[in-house]
Coordinates of C-alpha atoms in Angstrom, one line a residue:
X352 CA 36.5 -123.7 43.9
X353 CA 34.5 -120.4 44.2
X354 CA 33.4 -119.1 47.4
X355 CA 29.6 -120.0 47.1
X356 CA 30.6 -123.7 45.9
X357 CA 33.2 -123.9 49.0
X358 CA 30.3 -122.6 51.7
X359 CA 28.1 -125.0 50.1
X360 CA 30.1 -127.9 50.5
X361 CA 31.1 -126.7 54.3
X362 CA 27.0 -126.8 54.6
X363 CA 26.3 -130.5 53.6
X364 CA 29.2 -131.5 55.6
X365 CA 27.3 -129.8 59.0
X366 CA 24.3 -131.4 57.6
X367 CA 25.3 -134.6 57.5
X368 CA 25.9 -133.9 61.5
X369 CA 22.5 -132.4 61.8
X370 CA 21.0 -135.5 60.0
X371 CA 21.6 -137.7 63.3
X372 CA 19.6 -136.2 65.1
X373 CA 16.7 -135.9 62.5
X374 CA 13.7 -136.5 65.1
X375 CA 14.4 -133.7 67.1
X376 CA 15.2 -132.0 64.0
X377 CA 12.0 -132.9 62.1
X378 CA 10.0 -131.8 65.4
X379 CA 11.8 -128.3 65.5
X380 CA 11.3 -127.8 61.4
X381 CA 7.8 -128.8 62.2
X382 CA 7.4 -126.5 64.4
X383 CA 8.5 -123.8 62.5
X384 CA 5.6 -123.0 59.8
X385 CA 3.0 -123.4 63.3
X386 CA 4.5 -120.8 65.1
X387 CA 5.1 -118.4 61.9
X388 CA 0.7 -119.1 60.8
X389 CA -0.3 -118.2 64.4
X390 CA 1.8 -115.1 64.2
X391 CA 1.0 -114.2 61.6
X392 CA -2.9 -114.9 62.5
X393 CA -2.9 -112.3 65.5
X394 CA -3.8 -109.1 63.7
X395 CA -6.3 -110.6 61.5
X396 CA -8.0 -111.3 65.1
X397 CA -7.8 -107.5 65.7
X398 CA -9.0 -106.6 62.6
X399 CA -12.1 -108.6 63.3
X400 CA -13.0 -107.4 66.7
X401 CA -12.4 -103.6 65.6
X402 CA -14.1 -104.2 62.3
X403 CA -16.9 -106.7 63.4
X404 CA -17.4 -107.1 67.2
X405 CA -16.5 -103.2 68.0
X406 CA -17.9 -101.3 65.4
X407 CA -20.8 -103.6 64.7
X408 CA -21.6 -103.4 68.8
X409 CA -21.7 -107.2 68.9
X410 CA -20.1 -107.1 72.2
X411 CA -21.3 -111.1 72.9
X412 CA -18.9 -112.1 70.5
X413 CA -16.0 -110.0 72.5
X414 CA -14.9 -113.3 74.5
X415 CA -14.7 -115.1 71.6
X416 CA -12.5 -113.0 70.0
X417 CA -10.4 -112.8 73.0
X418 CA -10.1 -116.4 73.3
X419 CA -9.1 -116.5 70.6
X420 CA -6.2 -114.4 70.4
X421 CA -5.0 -115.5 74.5
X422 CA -5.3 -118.8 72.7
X423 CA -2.8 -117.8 69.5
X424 CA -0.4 -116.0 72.0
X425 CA -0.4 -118.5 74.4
X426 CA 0.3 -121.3 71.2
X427 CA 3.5 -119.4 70.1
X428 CA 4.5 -119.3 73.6
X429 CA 5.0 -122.7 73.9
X430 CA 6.2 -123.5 70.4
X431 CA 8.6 -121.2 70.4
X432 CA 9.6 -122.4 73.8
X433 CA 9.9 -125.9 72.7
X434 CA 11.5 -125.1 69.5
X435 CA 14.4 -122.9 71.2
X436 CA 14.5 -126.0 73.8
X437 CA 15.2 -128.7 70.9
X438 CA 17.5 -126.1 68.7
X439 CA 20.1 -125.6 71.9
X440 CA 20.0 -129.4 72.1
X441 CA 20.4 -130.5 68.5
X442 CA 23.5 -127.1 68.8
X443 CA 24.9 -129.0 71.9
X444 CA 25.1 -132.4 70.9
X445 CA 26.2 -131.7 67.0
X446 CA 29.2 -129.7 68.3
X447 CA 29.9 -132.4 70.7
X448 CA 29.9 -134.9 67.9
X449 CA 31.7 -132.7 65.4
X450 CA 34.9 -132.0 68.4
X451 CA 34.9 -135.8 68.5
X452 CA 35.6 -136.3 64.8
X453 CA 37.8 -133.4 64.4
X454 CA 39.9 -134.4 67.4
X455 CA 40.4 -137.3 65.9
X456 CA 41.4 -136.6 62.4
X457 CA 43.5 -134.1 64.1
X458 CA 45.5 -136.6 65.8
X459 CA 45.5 -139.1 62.9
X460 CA 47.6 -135.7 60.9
X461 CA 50.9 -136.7 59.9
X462 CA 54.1 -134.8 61.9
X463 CA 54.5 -132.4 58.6
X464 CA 51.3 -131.2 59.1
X465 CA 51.8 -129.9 62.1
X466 CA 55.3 -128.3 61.4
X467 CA 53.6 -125.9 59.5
X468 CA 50.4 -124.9 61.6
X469 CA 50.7 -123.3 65.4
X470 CA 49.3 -125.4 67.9
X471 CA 47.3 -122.1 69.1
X472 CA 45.5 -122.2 65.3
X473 CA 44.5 -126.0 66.2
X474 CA 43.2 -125.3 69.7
X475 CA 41.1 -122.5 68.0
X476 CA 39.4 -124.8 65.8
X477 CA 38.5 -127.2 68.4
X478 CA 37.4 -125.0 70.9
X479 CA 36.1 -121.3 70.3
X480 CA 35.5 -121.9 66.3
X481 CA 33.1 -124.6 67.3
X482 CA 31.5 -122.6 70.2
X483 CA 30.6 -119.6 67.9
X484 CA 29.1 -122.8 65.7
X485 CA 27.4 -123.6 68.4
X486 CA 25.6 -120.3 69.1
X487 CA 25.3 -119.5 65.7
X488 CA 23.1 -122.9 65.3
X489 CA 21.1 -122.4 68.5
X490 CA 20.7 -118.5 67.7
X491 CA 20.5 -117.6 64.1
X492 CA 21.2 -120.3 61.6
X493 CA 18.1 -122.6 61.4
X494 CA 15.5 -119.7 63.2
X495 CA 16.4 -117.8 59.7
X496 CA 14.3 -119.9 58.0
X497 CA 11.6 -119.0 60.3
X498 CA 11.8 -115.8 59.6
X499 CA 11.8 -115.8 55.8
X500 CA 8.3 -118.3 56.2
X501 CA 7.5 -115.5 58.4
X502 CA 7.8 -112.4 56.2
X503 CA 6.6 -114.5 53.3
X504 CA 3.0 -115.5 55.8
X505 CA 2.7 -111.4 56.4
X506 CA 2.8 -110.3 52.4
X507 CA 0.4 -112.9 51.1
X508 CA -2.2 -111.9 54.1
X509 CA -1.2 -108.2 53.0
X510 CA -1.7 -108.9 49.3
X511 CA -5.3 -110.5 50.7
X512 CA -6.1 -107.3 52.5
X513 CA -4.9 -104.7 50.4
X514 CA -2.9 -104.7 47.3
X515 CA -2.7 -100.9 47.6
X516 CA -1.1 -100.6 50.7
X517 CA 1.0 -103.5 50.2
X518 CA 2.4 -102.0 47.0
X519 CA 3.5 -98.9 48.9
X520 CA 4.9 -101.0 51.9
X521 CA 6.9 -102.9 49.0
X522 CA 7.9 -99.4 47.7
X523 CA 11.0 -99.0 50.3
X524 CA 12.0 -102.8 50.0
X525 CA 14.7 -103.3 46.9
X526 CA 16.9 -100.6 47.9
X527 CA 17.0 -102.2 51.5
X528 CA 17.8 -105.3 49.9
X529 CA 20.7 -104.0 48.1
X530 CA 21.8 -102.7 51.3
X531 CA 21.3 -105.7 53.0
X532 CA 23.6 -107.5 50.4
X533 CA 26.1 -105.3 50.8
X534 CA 26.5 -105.3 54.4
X535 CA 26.3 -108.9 54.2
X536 CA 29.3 -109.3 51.9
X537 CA 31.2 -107.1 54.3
X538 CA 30.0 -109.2 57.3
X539 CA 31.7 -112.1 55.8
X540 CA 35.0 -110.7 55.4
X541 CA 35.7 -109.2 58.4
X542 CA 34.1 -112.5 60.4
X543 CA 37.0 -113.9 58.7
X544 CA 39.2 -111.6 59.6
X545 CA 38.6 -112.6 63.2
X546 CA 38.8 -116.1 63.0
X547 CA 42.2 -116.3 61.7
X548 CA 43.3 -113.3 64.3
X549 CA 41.6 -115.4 67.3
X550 CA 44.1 -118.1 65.8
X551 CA 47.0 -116.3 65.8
X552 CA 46.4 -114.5 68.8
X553 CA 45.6 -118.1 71.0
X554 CA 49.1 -119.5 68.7
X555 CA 50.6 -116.3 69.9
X556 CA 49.5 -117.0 74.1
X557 CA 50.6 -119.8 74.0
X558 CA 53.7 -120.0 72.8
X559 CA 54.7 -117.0 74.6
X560 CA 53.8 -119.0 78.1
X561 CA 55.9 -121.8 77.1
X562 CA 58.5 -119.9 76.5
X563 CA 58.6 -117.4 79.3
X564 CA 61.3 -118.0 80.8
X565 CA 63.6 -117.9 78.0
X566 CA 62.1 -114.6 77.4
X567 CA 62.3 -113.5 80.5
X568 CA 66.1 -114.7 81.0
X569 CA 66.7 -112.0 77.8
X570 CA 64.6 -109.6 79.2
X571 CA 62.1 -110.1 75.7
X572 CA 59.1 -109.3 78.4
X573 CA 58.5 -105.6 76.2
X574 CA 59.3 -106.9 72.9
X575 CA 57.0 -109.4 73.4
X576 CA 54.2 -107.7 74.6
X577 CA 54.6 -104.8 71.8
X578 CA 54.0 -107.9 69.3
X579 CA 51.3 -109.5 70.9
X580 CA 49.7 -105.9 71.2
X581 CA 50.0 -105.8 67.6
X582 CA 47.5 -109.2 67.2
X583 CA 45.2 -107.9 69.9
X584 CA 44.9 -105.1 67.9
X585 CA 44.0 -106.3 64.6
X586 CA 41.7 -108.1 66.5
X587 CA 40.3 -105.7 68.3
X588 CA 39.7 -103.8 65.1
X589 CA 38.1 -106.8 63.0
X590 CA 36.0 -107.0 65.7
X591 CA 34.5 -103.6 65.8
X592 CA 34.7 -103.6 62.2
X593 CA 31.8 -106.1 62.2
X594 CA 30.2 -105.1 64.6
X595 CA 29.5 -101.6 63.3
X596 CA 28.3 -103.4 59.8
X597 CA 25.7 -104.5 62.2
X598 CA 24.7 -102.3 64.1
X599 CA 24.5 -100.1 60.7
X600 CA 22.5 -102.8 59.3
X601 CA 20.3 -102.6 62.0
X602 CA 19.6 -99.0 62.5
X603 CA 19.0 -99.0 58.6
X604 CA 16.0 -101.1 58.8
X605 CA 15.0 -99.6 62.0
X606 CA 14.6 -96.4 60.0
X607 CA 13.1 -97.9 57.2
X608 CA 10.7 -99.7 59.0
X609 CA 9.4 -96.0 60.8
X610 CA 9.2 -94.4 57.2
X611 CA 7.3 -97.0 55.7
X612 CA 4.9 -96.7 58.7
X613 CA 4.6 -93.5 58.2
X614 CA 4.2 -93.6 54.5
X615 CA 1.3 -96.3 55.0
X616 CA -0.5 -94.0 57.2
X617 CA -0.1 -91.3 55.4
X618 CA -1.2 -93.2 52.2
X619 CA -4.5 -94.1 53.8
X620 CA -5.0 -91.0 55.9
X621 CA -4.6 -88.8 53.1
X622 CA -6.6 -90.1 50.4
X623 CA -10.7 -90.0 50.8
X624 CA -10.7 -93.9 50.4
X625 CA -12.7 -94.5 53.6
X626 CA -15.1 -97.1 51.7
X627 CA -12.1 -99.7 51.0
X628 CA -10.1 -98.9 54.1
X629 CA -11.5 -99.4 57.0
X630 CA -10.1 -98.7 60.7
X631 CA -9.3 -102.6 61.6
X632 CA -7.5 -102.8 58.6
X633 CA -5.4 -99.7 58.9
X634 CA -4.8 -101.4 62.5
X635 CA -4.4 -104.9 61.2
X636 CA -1.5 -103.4 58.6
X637 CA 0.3 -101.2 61.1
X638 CA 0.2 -104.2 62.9
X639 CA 1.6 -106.2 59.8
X640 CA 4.5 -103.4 59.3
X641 CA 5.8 -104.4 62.3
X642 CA 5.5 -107.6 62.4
X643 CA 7.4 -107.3 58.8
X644 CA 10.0 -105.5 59.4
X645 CA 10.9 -107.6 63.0
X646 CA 11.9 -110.6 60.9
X647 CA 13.9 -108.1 58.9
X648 CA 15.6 -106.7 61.5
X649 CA 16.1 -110.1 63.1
X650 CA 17.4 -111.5 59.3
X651 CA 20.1 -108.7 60.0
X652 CA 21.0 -110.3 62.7
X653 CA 20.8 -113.4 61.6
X654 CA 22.8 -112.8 58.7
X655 CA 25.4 -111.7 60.8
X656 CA 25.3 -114.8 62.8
X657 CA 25.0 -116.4 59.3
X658 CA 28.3 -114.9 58.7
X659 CA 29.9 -116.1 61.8
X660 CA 29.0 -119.5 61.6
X661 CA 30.3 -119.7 57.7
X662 CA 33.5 -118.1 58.8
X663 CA 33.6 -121.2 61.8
X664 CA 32.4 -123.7 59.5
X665 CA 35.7 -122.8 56.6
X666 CA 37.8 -123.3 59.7
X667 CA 36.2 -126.4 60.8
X668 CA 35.8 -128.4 57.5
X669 CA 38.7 -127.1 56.5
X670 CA 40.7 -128.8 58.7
X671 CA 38.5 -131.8 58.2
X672 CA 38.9 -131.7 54.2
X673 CA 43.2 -131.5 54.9
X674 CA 44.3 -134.8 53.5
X675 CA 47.7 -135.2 55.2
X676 CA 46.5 -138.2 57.4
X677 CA 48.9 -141.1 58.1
X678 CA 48.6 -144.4 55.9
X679 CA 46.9 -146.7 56.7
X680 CA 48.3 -150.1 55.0
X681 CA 47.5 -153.8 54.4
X682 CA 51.0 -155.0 54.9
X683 CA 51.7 -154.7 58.5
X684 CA 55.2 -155.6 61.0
X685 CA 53.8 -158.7 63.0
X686 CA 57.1 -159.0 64.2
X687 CA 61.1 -157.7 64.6
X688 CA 63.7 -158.9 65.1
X689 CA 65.7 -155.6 65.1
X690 CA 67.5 -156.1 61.4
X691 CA 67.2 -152.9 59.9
X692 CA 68.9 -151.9 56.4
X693 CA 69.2 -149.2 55.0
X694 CA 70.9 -148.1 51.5
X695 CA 70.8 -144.8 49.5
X696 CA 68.4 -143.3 51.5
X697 CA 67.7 -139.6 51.0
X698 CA 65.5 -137.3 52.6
X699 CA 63.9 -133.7 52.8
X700 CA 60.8 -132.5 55.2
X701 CA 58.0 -131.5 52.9
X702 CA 58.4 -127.6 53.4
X703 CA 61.7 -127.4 52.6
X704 CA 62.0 -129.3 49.8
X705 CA 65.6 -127.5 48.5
X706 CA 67.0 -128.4 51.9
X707 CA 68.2 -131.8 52.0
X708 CA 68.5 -133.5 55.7
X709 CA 69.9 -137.0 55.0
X710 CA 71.9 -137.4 51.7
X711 CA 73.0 -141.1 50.6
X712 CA 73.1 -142.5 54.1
X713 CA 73.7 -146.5 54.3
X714 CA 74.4 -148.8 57.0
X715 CA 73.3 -152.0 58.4
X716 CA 72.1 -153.0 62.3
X717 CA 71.9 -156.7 63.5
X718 CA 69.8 -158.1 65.8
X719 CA 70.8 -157.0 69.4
X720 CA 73.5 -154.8 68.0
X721 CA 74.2 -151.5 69.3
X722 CA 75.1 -148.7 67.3
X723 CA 75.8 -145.3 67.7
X724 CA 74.5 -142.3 65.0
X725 CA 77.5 -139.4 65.5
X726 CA 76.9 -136.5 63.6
X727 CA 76.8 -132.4 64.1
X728 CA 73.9 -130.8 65.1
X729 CA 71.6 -130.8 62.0
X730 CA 72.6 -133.5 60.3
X731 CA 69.6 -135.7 60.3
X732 CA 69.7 -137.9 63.3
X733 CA 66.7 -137.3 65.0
X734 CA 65.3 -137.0 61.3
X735 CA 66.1 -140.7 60.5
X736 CA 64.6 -142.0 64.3
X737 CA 61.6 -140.4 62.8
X738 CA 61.5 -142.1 59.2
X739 CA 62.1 -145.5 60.8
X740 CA 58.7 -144.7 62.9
X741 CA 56.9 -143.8 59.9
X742 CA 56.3 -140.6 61.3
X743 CA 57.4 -139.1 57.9
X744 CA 57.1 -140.4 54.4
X745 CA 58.8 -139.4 50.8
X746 CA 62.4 -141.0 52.1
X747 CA 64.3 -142.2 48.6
X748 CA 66.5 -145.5 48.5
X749 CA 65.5 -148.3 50.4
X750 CA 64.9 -148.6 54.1
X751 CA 64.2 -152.7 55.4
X752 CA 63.0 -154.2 58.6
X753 CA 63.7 -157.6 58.5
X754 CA 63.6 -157.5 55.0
X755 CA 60.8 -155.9 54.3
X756 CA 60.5 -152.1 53.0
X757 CA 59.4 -149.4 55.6
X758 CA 57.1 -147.8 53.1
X759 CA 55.1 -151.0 52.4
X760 CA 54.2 -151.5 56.1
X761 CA 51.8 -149.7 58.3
X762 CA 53.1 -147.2 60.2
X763 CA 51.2 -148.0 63.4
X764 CA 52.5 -151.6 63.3
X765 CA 55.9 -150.4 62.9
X766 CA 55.3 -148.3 66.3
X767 CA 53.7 -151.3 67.9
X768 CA 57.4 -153.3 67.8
X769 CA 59.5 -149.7 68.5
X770 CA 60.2 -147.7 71.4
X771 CA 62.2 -144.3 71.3
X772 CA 63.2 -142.0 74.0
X773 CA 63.7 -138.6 73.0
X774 CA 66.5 -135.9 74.3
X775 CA 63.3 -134.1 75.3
X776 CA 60.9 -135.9 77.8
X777 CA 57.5 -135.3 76.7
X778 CA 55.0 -135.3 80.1
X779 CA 51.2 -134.9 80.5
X780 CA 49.6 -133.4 83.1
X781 CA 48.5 -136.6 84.3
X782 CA 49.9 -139.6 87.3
X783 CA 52.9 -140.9 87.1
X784 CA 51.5 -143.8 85.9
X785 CA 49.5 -142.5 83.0
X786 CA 52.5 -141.1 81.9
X787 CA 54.2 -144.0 81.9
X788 CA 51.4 -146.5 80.6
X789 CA 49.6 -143.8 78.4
X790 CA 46.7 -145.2 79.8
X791 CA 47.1 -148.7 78.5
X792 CA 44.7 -150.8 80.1
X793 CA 47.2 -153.8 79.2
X794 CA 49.7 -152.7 81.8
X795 CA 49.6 -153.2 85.1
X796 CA 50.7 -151.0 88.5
X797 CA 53.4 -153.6 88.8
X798 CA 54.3 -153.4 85.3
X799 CA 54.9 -149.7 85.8
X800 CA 57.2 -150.7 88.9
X801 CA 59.0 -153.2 87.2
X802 CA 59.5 -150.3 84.2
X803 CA 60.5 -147.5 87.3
X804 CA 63.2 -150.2 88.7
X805 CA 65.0 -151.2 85.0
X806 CA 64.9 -147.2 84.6
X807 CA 66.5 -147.0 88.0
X808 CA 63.7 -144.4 88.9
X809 CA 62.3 -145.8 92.1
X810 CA 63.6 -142.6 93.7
X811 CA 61.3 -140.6 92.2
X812 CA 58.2 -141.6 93.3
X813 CA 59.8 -142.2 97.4
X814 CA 58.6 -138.9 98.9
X815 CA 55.6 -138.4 96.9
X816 CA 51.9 -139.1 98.8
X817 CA 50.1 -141.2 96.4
X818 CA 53.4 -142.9 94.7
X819 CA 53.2 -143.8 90.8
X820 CA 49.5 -142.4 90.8
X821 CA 50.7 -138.8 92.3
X822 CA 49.9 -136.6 89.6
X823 CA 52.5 -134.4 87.5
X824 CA 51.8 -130.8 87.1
X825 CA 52.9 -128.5 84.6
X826 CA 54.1 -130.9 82.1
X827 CA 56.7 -132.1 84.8
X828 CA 58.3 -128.7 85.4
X829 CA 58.4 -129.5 89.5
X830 CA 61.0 -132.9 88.0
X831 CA 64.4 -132.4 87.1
X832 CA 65.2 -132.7 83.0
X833 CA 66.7 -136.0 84.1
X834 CA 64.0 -137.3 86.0
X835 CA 61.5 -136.6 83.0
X836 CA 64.0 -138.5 81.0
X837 CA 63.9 -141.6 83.4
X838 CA 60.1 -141.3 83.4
X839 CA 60.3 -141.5 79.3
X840 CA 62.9 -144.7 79.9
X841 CA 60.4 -146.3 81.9
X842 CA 57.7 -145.6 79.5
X843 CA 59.5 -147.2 76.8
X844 CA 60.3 -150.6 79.3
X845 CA 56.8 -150.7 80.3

């Protein structure tokens, strides 16, 4: 898929966000051709009173005029008001709806998925990606159109003034344009650029705080910080990459705008033509310059913005369009009775897939029975706890709970009958409670005792103030390793 096809489709996914709130939306689009025709309507008032009402000495109609234009000004005031009001709205509430989905199909990934992408890259996505969508909508994205209705309002009441002038206004325009493109093109690239570095660099933050003190305990503090210099430099250098593309592409137009001015000027100043150009029209299409090249200078910009948000939105519905979502199946595991077969089954994780992990395994488990998986380190047994959870597909040979095969059934059934505890006890920074119930409405404070006293945890919760709903900071680093474990027993008994 080419670039312009890919940004296309990211754009009808956003719009199919934007399309629920298409009142608001409808109001602020509206709103936009209103404000552009009394804009644009403001010098042809001047051009009246100097030509007619000053120069004519028909000073009654003076109030009129003035009226007229306090009127106009006054007009685009408020619709502009209004229409910046209902942009930051529709912004706010389509991010808000667009972290809901995407939190949700993150979590609905399967675990190879996230084997392969940093946590920091996700947590990107889901949090500054979708700001900078957020300000590019409020900011740039939709008011671009404004502008274009804008510049196109000014040439056609140019062309009605003066086709002269306007042909030597137009003069300047196509290598601008060309310019324009080609700072745009570079815009793009290096927005990208600093999306994927914010990712890295968040990835990179992260997983150095999780691990500090393993690198402090082998003194990797200057290592470290040498490497995560490294991202915050490429960052640092995408970023002032684009941002002097823009401030080039502004200064550009700037200029162009003062020597068009001048050229104009000059153009009527300079030739006897005093019969077809009069002084409220040389006023009305300095007037009309500026007003041209403003929209220009805010379509630079906005192209920038336009930029930005593209380089979110890739990011965004990219993750949305990944396709490595968990099953979901028909057949499901209403019940188990704990009879689980297993013969010839092989296994490799997707990203490896010359590295086999289980190789031929078979074996049988009874109801009630209790077996023990011995094996070096390596060898697949927290691998095969995972298959059995459906956590990971593409097993070979055959793998039965109570007779029926584990890659028929609905993985979320499967995990509604199974409980595992894990050599590492996963905590959130939640109550005791919550981390025991995963707030399961179903399960009640004296369940969770009950689950504390089979897990011979009571002692845990003895000293603390507000018992099983004390909360657990830092992931449970004030507990002992053994503790969290107990809290992961009880979660399973609850």
């Amino acid at each position: 898929m080419t670039k312009a096809a890919s940004d296309r489709q990211y754009l009808i996914q956003y719009l199919y966000y934007l399309k629920r709130h298409k009142v608001r939306l409808g109001i602020s689009l509206i709103s936009i051709p209103l404000i552009a025709a009394i804009h644009i309507s403001q010098p042809l008032i001047m051009k009246y009173a100097i030509d007619h009402v000053f120069l004519n000495q028909q000073i009654q109609q003076l109030h009129i005029v003035a009226s007229l234009l306090a009127l106009a000004v006054v007009g685009e005031f408020t619709l502009r008001s209004l229409q910046s009001f209902l942009f930051q709205h529709i912004g706010q509430h389509t991010v808000t709806d667009i972290r809901h989905d995407l939190f949700s199909h993150v979590t609905q990934l399967k675990m190879s998925y996230f084997d392969k992408t940093p946590q920091g890259v996700l947590t990107s996505r889901l949090t500054s990606d979708l700001e900078s969508l957020n300000d590019s909508f409020a900011t740039g994205v939709v008011t671009l159109i404004a502008d274009i209705l804008t510049i196109i309002g000014i040439l056609t009441a140019m062309f009605l003034l003066s086709v002269e002038l306007t042909l030597v206004t137009l003069l300047i325009t196509p290598p601008l344009f060309i310019f324009v493109n080609i700072c745009r093109k570079q815009l793009r690239t290096q927005y990208n650029r600093i999306r994927s570095t914010i990712g890295k660099l968040n990835a990179s933050i992260q997983e150095q705080l999780e691990g500090l003190p393993i690198i402090q305990q082998y003194n990797r503090q200057v290592i470290n910080a040498s490497e995560f210099d490294d991202l915050n430099t490429a960052y640092r250098k995408a970023t002032i990459s684009s941002v002097s593309y823009d401030a080039l592409l502004y200064s550009v137009i700037e200029s162009m705008a003062s020597i068009t001015l001048g050229i104009v000027i000059g153009y009527a100043l300079g030739f006897q033509q005093q019969d077809t150009i009069t002084i409220g029209l040389l006023v009305a299409f300095i007037d009309y310059i500026q007003k041209f090249f403003q929209p220009l200078k805010e379509i630079s910009n906005k192209f920038a913005i336009l930029q930005h948000a593209l380089a979110s939105l890739e990011k965004i519905f990219g993750l949305f369009n990944v396709t490595e979502t968990m099953p979901i199946k028909d057949k499901k595991l209403h019940h188990f009775s704990g009879k689980i077969s297993l013969q010839d089954v092989h296994f490799h994780y997707p990203s490896f897939p010359d590295k086999p992990v289980i190789k031929g395994i078979s074996f049988d488990v009874q109801p009630g029975q209790t077996i023990a998986i011995v094996g070096p380190t390596g060898s697949g047994k927290s691998s095969l706890i995972k298959i059995v959870l459906g956590l990971y597909e593409g097993y070979t040979g055959s793998i039965q709970l109570d007779g029926q095969e584990l890659r028929d059934l609905d993985p979320s059934s499967i995990r509604e009958q199974m409980v595992t505890v894990g050599q590492d006890a996963r905590l959130f920074n939640r109550s005791i409670a919550f981390n025991i119930t995963l707030g399961n409405p179903s399960i009640s404070d004296d369940d969770v005792m009950r689950a504390l006293t089979m897990a011979n945890a009571l002692h845990i919760i003895e000293n603390l103030p507000n018992g099983i709903h004390s909360p657990i900071n830092q992931f449970g680093q004030q507990l002992s390793a053994g503790e969290a474990q107990l809290i992961g027993f009880a979660r399973a008994l609850a």
